[in-house]
Each structure stands twice: as structure tokens, then as C-alpha cells.
Short mmCIF file of C-alpha atoms in Angstrom, two decimals:
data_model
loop_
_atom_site.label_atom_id
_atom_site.label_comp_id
_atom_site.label_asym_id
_atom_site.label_seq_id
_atom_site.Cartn_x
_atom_site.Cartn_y
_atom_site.Cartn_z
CA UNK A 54 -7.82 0.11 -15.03
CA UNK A 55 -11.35 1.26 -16.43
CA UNK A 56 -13.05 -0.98 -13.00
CA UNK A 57 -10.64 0.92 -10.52
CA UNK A 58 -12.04 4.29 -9.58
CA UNK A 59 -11.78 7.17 -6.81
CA UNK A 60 -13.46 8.60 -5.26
CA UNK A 61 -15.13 5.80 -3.25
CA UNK A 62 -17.91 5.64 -1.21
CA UNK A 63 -17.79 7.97 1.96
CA UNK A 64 -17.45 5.83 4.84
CA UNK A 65 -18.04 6.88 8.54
CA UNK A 66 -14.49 7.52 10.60
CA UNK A 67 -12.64 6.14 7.88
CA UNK A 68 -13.94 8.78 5.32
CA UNK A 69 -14.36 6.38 2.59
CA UNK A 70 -13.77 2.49 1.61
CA UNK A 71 -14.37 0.21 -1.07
CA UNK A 72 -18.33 -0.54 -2.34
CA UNK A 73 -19.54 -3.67 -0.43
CA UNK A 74 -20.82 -6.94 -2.55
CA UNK A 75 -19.34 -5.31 -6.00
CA UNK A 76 -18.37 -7.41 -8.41
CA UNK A 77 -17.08 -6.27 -11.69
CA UNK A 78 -14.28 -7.83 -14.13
CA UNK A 79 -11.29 -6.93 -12.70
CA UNK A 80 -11.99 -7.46 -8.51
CA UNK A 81 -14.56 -8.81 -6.29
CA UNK A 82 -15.62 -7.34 -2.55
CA UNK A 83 -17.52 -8.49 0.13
CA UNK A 84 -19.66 -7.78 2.41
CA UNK A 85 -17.65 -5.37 3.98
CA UNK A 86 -15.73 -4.14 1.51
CA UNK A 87 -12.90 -5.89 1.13
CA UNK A 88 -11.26 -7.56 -2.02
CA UNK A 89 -11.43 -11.20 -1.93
CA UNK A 90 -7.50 -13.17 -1.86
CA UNK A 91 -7.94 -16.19 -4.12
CA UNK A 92 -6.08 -19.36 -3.96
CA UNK A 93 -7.38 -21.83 -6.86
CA UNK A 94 -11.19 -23.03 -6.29
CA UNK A 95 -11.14 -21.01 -2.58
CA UNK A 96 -11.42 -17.24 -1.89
CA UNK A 97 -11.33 -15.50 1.21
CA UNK A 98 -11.80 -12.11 2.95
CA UNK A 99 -12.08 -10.81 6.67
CA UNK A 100 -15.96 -10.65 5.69
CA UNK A 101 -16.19 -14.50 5.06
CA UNK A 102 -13.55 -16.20 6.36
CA UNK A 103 -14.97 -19.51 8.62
CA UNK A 104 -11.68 -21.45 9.89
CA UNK A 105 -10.81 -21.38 12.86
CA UNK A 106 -7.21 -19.44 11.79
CA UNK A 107 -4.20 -18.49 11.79
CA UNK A 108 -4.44 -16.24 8.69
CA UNK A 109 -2.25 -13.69 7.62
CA UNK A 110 -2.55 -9.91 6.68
CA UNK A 111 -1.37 -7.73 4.29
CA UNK A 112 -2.27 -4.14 5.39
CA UNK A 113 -2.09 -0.63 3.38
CA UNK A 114 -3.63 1.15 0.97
CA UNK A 115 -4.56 0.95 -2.90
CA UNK A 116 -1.79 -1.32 -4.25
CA UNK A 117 -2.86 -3.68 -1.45
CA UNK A 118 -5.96 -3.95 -2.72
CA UNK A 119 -4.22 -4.26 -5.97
CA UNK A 120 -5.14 -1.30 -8.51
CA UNK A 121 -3.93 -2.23 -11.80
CA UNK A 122 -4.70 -5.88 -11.30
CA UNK A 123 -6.66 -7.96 -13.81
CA UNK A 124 -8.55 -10.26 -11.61
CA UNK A 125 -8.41 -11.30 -8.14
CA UNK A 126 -5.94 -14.19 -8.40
CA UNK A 127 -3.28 -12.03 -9.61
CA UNK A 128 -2.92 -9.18 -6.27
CA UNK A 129 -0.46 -9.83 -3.53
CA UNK A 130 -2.70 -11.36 -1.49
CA UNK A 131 -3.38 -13.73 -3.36
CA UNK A 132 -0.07 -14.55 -5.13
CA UNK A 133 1.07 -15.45 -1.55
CA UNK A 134 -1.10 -17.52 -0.75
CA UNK A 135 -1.48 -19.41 -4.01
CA UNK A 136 2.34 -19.55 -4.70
CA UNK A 137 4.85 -17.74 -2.71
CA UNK A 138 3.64 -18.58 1.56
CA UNK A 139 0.44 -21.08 1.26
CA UNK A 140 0.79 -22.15 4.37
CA UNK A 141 -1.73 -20.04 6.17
CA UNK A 142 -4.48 -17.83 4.20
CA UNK A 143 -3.73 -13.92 3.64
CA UNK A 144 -6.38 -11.07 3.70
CA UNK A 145 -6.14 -8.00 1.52
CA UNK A 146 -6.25 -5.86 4.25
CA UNK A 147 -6.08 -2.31 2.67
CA UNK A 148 -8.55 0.82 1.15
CA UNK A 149 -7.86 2.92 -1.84
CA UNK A 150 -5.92 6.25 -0.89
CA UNK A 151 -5.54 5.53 2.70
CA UNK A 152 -2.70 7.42 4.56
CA UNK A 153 -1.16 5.93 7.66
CA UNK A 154 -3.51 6.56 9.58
CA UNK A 155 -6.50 5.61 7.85
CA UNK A 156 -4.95 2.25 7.61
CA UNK A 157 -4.88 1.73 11.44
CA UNK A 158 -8.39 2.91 12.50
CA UNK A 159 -9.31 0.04 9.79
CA UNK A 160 -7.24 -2.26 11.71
CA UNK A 161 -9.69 -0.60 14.81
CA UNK A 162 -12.75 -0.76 13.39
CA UNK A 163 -12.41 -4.63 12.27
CA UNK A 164 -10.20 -6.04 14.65
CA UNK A 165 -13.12 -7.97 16.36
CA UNK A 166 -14.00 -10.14 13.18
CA UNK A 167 -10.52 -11.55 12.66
CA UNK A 168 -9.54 -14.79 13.76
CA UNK A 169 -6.21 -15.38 15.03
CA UNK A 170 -3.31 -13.31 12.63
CA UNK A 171 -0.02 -14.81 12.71
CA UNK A 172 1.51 -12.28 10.32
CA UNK A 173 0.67 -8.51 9.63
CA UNK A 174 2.99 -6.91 6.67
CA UNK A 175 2.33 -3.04 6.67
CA UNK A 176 2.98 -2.32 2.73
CA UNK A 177 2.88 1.35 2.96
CA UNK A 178 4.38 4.47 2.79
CA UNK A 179 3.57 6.36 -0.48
CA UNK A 180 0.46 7.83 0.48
CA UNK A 181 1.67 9.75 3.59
CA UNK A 182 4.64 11.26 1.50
CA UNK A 183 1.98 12.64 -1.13
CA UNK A 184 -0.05 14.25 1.34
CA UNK A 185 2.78 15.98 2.72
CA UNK A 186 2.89 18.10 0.91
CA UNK A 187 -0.52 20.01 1.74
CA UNK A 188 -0.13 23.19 4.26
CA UNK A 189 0.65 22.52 7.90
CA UNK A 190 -2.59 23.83 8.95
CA UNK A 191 -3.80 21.00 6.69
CA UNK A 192 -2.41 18.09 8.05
CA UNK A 193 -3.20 18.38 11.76
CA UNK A 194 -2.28 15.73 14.48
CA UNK A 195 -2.23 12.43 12.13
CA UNK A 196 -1.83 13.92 8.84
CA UNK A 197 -3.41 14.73 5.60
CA UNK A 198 -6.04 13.16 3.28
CA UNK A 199 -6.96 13.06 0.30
CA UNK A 200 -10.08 14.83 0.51
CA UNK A 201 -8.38 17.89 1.66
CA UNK A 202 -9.47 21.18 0.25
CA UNK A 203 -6.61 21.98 -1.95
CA UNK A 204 -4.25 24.25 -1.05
CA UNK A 205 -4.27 27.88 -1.56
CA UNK A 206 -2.19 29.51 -4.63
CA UNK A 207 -0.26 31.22 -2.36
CA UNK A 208 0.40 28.64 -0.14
CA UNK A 209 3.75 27.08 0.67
CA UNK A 210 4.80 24.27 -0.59
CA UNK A 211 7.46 22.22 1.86
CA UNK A 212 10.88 21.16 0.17
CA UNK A 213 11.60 17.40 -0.57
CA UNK A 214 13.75 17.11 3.10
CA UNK A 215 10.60 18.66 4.64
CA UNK A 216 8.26 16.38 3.11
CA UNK A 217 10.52 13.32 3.94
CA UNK A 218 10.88 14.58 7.54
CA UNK A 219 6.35 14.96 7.65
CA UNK A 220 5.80 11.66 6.50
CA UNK A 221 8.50 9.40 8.55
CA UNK A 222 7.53 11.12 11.07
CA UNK A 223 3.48 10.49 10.66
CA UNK A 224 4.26 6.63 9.64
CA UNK A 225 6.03 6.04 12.89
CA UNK A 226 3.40 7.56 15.09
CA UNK A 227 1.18 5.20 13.52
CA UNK A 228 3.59 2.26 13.61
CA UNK A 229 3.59 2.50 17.22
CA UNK A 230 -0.01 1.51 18.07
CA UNK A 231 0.04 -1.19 15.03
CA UNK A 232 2.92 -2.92 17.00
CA UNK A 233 1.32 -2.52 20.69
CA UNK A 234 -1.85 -4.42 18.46
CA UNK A 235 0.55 -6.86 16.90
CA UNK A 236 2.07 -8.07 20.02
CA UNK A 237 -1.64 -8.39 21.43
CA UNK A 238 -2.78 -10.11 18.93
CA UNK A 239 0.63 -12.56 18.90
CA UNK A 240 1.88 -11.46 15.56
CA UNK A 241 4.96 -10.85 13.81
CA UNK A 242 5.13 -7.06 12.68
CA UNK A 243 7.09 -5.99 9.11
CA UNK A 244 7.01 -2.95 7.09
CA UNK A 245 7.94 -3.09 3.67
CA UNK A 246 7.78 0.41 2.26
CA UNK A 247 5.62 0.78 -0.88
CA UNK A 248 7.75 1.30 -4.21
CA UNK A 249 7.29 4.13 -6.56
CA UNK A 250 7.91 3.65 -10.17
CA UNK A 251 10.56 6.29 -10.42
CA UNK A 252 12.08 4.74 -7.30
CA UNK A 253 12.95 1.50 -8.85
CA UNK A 254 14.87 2.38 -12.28
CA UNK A 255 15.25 5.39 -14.03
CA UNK A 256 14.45 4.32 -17.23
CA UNK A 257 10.72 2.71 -16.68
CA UNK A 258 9.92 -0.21 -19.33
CA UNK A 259 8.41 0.53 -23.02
CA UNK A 260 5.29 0.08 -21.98
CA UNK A 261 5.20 2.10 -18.63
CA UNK A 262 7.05 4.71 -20.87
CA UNK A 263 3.84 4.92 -23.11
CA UNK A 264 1.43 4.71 -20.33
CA UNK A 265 2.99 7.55 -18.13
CA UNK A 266 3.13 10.17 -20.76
CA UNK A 267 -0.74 9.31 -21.75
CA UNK A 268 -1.46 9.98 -17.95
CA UNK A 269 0.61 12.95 -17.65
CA UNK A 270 -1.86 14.66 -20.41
CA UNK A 271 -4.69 13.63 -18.36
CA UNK A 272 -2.81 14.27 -14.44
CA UNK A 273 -0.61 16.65 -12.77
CA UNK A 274 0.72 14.02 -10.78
CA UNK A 275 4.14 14.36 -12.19
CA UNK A 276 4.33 18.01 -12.13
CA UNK A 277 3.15 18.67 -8.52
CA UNK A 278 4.83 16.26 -7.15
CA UNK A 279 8.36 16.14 -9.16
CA UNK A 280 10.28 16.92 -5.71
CA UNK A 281 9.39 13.74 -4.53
CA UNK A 282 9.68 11.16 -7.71
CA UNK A 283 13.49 11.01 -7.90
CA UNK A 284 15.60 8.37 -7.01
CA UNK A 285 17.60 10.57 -4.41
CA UNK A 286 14.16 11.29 -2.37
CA UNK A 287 13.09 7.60 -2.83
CA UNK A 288 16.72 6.69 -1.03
CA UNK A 289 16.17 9.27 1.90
CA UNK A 290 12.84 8.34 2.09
CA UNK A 291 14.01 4.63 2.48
CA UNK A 292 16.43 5.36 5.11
CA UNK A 293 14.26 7.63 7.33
CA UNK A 294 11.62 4.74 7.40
CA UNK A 295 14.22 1.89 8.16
CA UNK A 296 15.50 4.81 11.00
CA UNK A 297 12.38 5.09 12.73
CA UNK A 298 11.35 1.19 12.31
CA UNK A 299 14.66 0.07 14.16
CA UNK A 300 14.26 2.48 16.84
CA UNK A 301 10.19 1.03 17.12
CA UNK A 302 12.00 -2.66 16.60
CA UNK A 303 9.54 -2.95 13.95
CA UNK A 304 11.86 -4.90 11.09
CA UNK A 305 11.88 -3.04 7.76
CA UNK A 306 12.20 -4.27 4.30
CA UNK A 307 13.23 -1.91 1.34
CA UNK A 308 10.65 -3.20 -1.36
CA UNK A 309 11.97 -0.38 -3.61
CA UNK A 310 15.96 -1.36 -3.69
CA UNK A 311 14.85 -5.06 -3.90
CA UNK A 312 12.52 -4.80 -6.41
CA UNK A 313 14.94 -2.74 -8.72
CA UNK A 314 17.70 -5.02 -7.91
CA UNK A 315 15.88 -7.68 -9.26
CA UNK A 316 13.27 -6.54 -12.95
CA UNK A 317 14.77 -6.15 -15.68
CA UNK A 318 14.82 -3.41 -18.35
CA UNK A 319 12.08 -5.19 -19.85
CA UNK A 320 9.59 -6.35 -17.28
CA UNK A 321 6.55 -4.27 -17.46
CA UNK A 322 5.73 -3.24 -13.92
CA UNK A 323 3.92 -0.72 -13.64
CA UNK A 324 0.39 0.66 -15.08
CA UNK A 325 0.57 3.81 -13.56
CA UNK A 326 3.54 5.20 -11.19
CA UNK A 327 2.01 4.08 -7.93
CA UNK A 328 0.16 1.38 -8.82
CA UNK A 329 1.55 -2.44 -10.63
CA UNK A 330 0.75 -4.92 -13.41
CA UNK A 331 -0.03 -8.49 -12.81
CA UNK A 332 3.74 -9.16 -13.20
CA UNK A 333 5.07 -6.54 -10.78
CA UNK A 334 2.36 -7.35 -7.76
CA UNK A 335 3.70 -11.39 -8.63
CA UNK A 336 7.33 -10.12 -8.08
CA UNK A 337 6.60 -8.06 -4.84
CA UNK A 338 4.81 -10.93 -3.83
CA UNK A 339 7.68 -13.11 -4.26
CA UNK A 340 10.32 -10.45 -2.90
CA UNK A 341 8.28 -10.85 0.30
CA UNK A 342 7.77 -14.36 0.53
CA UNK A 343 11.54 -14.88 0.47
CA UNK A 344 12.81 -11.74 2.53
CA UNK A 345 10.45 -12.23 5.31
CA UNK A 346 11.09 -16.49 5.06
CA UNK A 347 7.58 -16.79 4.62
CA UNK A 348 5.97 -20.26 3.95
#
């Protein structure tokens, strides 16, 4: 985790994104600043990509671009397109910290480079649900960011139904225009909500065990947002997304209930709670693949 960082480079109308051309241990960008998807001797971006298409997209935010992985070959992207749905090459389509709404103005802003996109999964969700919780005045017409001035002592804080209610609410505003631009561009629309450590199992691994209380004596992350981290909010949560995405007719797939239907009391998923090992970005990748009868 020591080459992931926030806060990352300010970036005009999308506030911030990823450092162009960087290229440390862990991940590689390009031009733009987008994580390269690797498939064995190729790599590929929306920066660099030559072929004529179709390619694929997987769109979001941080654990798109795969925080927590070792090395390029090991994020979603790429563990589709290596292993799991080769048949087409997939772009890790996603910035660090973006709500819902960050993630479509990149879909905007970059729109003209892509070649043709036969798939678009929207991996998303967690983001909006943490910003929720920020004052009203704070989250305006599309919602809160994370460069918000924090909240006042005084101010107050919106329950977990509240906070549900805020976010579903945000990510089908948003959901809207990315299907009007899916069925544009000719491509098939999903959203597979984002999992949550403490959304998948309530006893987390050895390992994640160890690693969350070392970050709890370095974050607050647990303590300001323990409304939202139980299982009970991760269900409602769930069902208020699938809700909204079948009255869209955007199909929905519960990443959180498959993904704990299928680890393990061992497997070692998580290095933080938002963000996945090697092994739990290879499972998602494969829970996708197979839901969404990808090839």
C-alpha cells in the first residue's frame, strides 16, 4: 500500500485524478492518467489503446483502479481480461475517491478517445454512501466530495436510513445519464455495487483482523462511520440500489452477497476495509465474469 496515496493531483472539473506517466512498483499510468490493464506481454489503457475495438470498461472509483494491488496484472481489469472474459480488452476506467458523479463527468471528459465499448460495468457505490454523511448544505445538487471542508462540531450527522436514502438516491441520478450514454454508444449497462469488508462476513480473516486494528490507530474511519459498516446497512443499502436500478432497467448485481457467499473464513481479502488483496480483486473478477456471462 506504501505506492497508493491521496490526495492526488488536482485536476480541472474532475477535482483531482491519478499522476500521468507514473510508474512506481505497485501500478503503472499513462498518459492520461489511467492505470494500465495487463494481459501477459500486452497492456492497455484508454491513453494507448490502437485497435480498432470493441473493448470493454470497468468504471468507478479507487478499487477500480485497484488500491491494494501488487502490480498491474493482478486488478480487475486485468484479471478479466487475462483469465475470466479475454475475449475483448477491458480499461480500468476509474479515479481514486470518486463519488458518482465524478465517475460520469470522466466518462464526459474522455468519451471522444474511446473506440467502440461493448461492455460498461459501473463497480460503485461505496463512495457516495461515505460522503453522505456530510451536512446537506454540503452536498448540493450531485453530492459530496471528498475535499469537503469538514463538517462543523455541531453539525448534524444523518442516521444510517438517511444516509442510505442520500446515496441511492445520488447513484441513480447519475445512473440515468450513464445509461442514455450506454445505449449511444451500443453497450450493455451493469452495476455491481462495490463490497465493504464488514459487508461480506462478520468475522474478517486473520490477516484483515491484524491490518484493521493497525489502521484504526492511525484512522477514524471506523468510528465516524460505524452507522454505516454493519451488515444490516450493507443489506438495505443493497436493496435500495437493486430498487432504483430495476426501475432505470439498469441490471444489478450484489457483489457483496456473492462475494460472501463464496470466500472462505480464511481467504485474505481485504488490505484495508474498502479496498482488496490480489486474491479478493481475482475473486470479484471472477464473480463478474460468470454473473454477467462474460467471455
Amino acid at each position: 500500500m506504501q505506492h497508493y496515496y491521496f490526495p492526488v493531483p488536482e485536476q480541472p472539473y474532475l477535482l483531482w485524478f491519478q499522476k500521468p506517466d507514473e510508474s512506481t512498483e505497485a501500478f503503472n499510468t499513462d498518459h492520461l492518467g489511467f492505470r494500465f490493464t495487463v494481459s501477459g506481454d500486452r497492456r492497455t489503457s484508454p491513453g494507448t489503446y490502437r485497435g480498432d475495438g470493441p473493448v470493454r470498461l470497468l468504471a468507478g472509483s479507487s478499487s477500480v483502479f485497484g488500491v491494494g494491488a501488487s502490480t498491474d496484472e493482478t486488478t480487475i481489469a486485468s484479471r478479466l481480461w487475462t483469465e475470466y472474459a479475454p475475449a475483448e480488452p477491458w480499461f480500468a476506467f476509474g479515479g481514486q475517491a470518486f463519488n458518482s458523479a465524478q465517475e460520469l463527468v470522466l466518462l464526459t471528459l474522455f468519451h471522444h478517445m474511446l473506440p467502440p465499448v461493448s461492455e460498461i460495468v459501473l463497480f460503485s457505490g461505496v463512495n457516495n454512501l461515505v460522503v453522505s454523511r456530510l451536512p446537506e448544505e454540503q452536498q448540493g445538487v450531485h453530492g459530496a466530495h471528498y475535499q469537503a471542508e469538514p463538517p462543523a462540531d455541531d453539525a448534524v450527522v444523518p442516521g444510517p436510513a438517511e444516509r442510505v436514502q442520500r446515496a441511492s438516491d445520488r447513484t441513480a441520478a447519475h445512473l440515468r445519464t450513464w445509461q442514455a450514454l450506454a445505449n449511444a454508444m451500443g453497450a450493455r449497462l451493469v452495476f455491481a455495487l462495490q463490497p465493504l469488508a464488514p459487508w461480506v462476513r462478520e468475522e474478517p480473516s486473520k490477516e484483515e483482523k491484524k491490518l484493521f486494528a493497525e489502521l484504526d490507530k492511525a484512522s477514524n474511519f471506523r468510528s465516524v462511520h460505524s452507522d454505516i459498516v454493519s451488515m444490516d446497512v450493507g443489506r438495505d443499502y443493497a436493496a435500495a440500489l437493486e430498487k432504483r436500478c430495476q426501475e432505470i432497467g439498469v441490471p444489478f448485481l450484489n457483489t457483496t452477497q456473492l462475494l460472501a457467499e463464496r470466500a472462505t473464513p480464511k481467504d485474505w481479502l481485504f488490505v484495508d476495509r474498502v479496498h482488496m488483496t490480489d486474491g479478493g480483486y481475482d475473486m470479484v473478477a471472477r464473480i463478474l465474469a460468470e454473473e454477467l456471462e462474460l467471455r
